[in-house]
Coordinates of C-alpha atoms and ligand atoms in Angstrom, one line a residue:
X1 CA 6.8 -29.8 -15.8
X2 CA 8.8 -32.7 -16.0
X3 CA 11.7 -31.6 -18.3
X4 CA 12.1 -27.9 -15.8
X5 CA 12.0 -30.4 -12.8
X6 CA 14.7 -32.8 -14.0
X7 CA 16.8 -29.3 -15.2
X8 CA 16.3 -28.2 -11.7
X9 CA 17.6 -31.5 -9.9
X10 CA 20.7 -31.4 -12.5
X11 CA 21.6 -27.7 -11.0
X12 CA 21.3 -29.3 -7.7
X13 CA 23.2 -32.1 -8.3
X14 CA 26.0 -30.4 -10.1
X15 CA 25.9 -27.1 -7.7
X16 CA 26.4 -29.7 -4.3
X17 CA 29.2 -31.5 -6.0
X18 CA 30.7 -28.3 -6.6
X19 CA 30.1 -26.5 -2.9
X20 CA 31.5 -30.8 -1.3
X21 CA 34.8 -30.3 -3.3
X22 CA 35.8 -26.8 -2.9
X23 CA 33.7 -26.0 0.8
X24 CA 33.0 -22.7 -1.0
X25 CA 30.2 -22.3 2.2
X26 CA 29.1 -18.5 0.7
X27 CA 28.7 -19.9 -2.5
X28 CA 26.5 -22.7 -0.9
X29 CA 24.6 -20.2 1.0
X30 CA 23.6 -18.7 -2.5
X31 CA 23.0 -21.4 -4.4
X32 CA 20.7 -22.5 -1.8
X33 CA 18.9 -19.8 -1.7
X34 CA 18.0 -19.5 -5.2
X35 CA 17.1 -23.8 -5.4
X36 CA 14.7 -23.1 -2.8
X37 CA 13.6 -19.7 -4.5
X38 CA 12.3 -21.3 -7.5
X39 CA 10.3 -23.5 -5.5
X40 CA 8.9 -20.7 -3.9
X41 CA 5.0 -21.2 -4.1
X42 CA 2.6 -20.9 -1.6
X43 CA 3.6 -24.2 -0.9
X44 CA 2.0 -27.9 0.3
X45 CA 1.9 -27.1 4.2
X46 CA 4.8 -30.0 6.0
X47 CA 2.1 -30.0 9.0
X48 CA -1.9 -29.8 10.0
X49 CA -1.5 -26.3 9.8
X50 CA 0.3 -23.2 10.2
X51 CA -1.5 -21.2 11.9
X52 CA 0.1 -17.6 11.1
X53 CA 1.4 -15.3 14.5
X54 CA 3.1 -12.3 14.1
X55 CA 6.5 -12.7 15.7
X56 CA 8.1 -9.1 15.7
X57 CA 11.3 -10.3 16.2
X58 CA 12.1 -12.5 13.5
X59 CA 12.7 -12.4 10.1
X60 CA 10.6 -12.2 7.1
X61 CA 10.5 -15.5 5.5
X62 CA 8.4 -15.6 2.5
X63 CA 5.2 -16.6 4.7
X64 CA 4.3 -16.2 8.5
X65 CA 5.7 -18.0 11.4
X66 CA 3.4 -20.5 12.5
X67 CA 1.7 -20.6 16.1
X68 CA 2.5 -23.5 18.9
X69 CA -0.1 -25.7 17.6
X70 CA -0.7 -26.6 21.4
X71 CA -2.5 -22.8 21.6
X72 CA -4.4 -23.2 18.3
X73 CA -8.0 -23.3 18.3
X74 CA -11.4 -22.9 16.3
X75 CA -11.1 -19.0 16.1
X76 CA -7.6 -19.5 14.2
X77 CA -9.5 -20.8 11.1
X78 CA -12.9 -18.6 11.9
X79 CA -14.3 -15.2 10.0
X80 CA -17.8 -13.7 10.3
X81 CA -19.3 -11.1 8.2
X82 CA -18.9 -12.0 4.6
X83 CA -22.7 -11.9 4.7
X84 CA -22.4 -8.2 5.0
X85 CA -22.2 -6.1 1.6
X86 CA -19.3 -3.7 0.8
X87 CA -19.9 0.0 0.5
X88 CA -20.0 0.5 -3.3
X89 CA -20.1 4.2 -3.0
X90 CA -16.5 4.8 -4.9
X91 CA -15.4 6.2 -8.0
X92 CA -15.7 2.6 -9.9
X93 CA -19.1 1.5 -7.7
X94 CA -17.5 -1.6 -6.3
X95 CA -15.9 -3.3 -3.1
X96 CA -14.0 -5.9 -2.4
X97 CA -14.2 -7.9 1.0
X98 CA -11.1 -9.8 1.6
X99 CA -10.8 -12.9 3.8
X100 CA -7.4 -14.2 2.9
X101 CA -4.4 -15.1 5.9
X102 CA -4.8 -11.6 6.9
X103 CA -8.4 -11.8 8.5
X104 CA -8.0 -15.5 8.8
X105 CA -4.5 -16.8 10.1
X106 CA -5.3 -20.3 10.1
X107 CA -5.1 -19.9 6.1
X108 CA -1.3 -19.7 6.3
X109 CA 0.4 -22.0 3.8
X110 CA -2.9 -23.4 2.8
X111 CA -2.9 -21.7 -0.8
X112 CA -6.6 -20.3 -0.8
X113 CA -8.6 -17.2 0.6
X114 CA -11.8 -15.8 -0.9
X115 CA -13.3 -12.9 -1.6
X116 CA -17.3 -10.9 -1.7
X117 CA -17.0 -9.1 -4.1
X118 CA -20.0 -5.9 -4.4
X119 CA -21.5 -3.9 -7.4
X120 CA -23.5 -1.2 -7.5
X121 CA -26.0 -0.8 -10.4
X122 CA -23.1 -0.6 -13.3
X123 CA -20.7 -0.2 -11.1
X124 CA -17.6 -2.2 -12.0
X125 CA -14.4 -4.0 -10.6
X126 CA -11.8 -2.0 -12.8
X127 CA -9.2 -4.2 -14.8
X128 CA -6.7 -5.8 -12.2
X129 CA -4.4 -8.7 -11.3
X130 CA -3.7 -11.4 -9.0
X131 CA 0.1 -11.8 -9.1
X132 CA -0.1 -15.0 -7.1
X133 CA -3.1 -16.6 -7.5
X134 CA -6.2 -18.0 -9.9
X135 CA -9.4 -17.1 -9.8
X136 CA -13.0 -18.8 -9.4
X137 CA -16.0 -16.5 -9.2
X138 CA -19.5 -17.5 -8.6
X139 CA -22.1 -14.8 -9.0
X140 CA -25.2 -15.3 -6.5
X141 CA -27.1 -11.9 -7.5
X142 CA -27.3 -9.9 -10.2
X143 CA -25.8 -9.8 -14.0
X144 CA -22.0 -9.5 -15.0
X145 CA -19.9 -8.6 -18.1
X146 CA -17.0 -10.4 -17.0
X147 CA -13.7 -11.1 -19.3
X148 CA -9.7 -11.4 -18.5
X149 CA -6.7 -10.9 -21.5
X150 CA -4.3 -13.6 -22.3
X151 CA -0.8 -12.7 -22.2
X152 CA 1.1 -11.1 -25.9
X153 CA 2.4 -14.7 -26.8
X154 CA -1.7 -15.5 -26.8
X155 CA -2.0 -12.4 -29.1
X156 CA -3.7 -10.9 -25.8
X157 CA -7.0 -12.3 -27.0
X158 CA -10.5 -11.4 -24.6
X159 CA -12.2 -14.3 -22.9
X160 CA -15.4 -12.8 -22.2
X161 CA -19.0 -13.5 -21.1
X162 CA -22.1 -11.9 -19.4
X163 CA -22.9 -14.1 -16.7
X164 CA -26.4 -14.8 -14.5
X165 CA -26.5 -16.1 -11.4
X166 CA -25.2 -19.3 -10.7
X167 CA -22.5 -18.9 -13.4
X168 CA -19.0 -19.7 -12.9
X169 CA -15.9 -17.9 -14.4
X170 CA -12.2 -18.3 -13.9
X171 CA -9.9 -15.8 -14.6
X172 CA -6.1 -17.5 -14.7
X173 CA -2.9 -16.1 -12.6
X174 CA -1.6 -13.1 -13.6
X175 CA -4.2 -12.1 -15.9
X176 CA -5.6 -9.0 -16.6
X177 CA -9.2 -9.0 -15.7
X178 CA -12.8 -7.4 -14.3
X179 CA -16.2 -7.7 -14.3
X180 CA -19.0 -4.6 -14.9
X181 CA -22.4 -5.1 -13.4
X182 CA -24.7 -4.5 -16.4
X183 CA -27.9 -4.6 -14.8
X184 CA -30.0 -1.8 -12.6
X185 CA -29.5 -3.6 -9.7
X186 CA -26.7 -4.5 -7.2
X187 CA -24.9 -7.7 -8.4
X188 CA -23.0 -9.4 -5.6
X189 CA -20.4 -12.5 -6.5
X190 CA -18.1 -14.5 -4.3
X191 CA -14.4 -15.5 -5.3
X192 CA -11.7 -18.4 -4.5
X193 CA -8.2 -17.7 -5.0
X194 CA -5.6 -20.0 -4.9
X195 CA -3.0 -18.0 -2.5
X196 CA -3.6 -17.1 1.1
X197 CA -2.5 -13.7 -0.3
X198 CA -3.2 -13.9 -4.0
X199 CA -2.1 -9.7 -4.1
X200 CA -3.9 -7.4 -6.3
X201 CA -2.5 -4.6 -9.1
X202 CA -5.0 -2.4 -10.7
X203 CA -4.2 -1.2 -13.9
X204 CA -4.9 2.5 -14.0
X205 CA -3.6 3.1 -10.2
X206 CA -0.8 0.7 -10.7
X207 CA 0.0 2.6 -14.1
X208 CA -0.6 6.4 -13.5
X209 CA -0.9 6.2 -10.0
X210 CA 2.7 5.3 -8.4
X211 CA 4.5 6.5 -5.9
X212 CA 6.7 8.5 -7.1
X213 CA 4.6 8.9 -10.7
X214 CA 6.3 7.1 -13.2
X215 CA 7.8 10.1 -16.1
X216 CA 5.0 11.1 -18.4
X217 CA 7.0 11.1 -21.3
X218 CA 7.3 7.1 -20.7
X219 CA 3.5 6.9 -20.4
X220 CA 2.7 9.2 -23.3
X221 CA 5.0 7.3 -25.8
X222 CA 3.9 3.6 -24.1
X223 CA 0.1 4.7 -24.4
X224 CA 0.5 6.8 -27.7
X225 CA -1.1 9.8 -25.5
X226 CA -0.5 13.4 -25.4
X227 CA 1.9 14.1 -22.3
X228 CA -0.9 16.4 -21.4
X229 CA -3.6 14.2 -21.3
X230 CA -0.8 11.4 -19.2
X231 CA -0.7 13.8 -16.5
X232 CA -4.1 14.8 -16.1
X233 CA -4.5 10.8 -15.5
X234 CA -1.6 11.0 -12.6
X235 CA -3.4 13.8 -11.0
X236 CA -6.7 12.1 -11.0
X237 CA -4.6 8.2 -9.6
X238 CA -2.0 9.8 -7.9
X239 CA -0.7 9.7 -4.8
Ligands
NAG1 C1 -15.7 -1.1 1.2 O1 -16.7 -1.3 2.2 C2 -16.2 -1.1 3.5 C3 -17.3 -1.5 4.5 O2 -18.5 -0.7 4.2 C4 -15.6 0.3 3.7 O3 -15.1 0.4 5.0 C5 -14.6 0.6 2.7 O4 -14.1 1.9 2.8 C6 -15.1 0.3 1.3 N1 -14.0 0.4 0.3 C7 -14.1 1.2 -0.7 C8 -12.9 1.2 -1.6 O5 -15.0 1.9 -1.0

């Protein structure tokens, strides 16, 4: 994005000139913040690596602190166990194994993790998304109905496919998507994600399942549902 970059440096420009000739050092503070805010992106690491250590002490700053690189080692950038399957014995016959900067802290400012992803026999990964991060899936057993929803200004159209294994489907930041296994046996698929912590809202327990539940007039009108039938759905997601 060209054109947003060149607006960007233009704020910049204009916002130092105006903090150098009034020494407005608040105002500086701010408008620093935000610059750096919209840049704010799981962003190229400056170093090797940052490996992530909890420092209870410090401040949050939109990542992890890193570790003294001197007492890195092999371990920092090691997981076992993905050869393991999930328990799929839930309400939506699924389970997702997560290996992202929280089981692996050598992932920290890196911009990828990975997932295993199980399914029992039409069980199904219920519609969800990735707030910060795209999606690559590779299916190694099993078949999927896989699809994700483009946003309203795409007229929220359905990508879909059924996919065998060996078959590759993306599903794009921030959109709504899942995958059902449609066969009679388990399917199992692996996923890249380009965040260390790409985050994940479902739907349904996002929707009717907040904490504190969101009105059920606002649901009912939103969904075109009888209030009645809203809460019943808030007992069954809530908290
Ligand atoms: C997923 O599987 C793990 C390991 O078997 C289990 O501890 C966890 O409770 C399962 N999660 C769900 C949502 O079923």
């Amino acid at each position: 994005m060209p054109h947003k970059q060149h607006t960007y440096n233009k704020i910049r420009e204009s916002l130092i000139k105006m903090m150098v000739s009034q020494s407005l050092i608040p105002i500086a503070i701010l408008a620093l913040a935000i610059i750096f805010s919209v840049n704010a992106y799981d962003p190229s690491p400056l170093q090797d690596f940052c490996v992530a250590i909890d420092d209870l002490n410090g401040v949050f700053v939109n990542g992890r602190f890193c570790k003294d690189p001197v007492q890195v080692n092999a371990e920092d950038f090691f997981f076992s166990g993905l050869n393991v399957p999930g328990n799929t014995d839930n309400q939506v016959g699924s389970n997702v194994t997560t290996v992202n900067v929280d089981q692996i802290p050598g992932l920290n400012t890196m911009g990828i993790s990975l997932v295993r992803i199980d399914y029992a026999p039409y069980g199904q990964n219920p519609p969800h998304t990735h707030p910060r991060g795209s999606e690559i899936l590779v299916l190694v057993k099993g078949t999927l109905y896989v699809g994700f929803v483009s946003s309203n200004q795409d007229n929220n159209r359905l990508f879909a496919k059924v996919l065998q294994p060996g078959d590759v489907f993306v599903f794009p930041i921030g959109m709504i998507h899942f995958q059902v296994n449609v066969g009679r046996v388990p399917a199992v698929a692996f996923a890249g994600l380009s965040s260390q912590n790409a985050g994940v809202i479902t739907i349904a327990n996002a929707v009717f399942g907040s904490n504190p539940p969101i009105n059920p007039e606002v649901l009912a009108r939103a969904f075109q549902l009888d209030p009645y039938i809203v809460k019943e759905l808030q007992a069954r997601f809530g908290p």
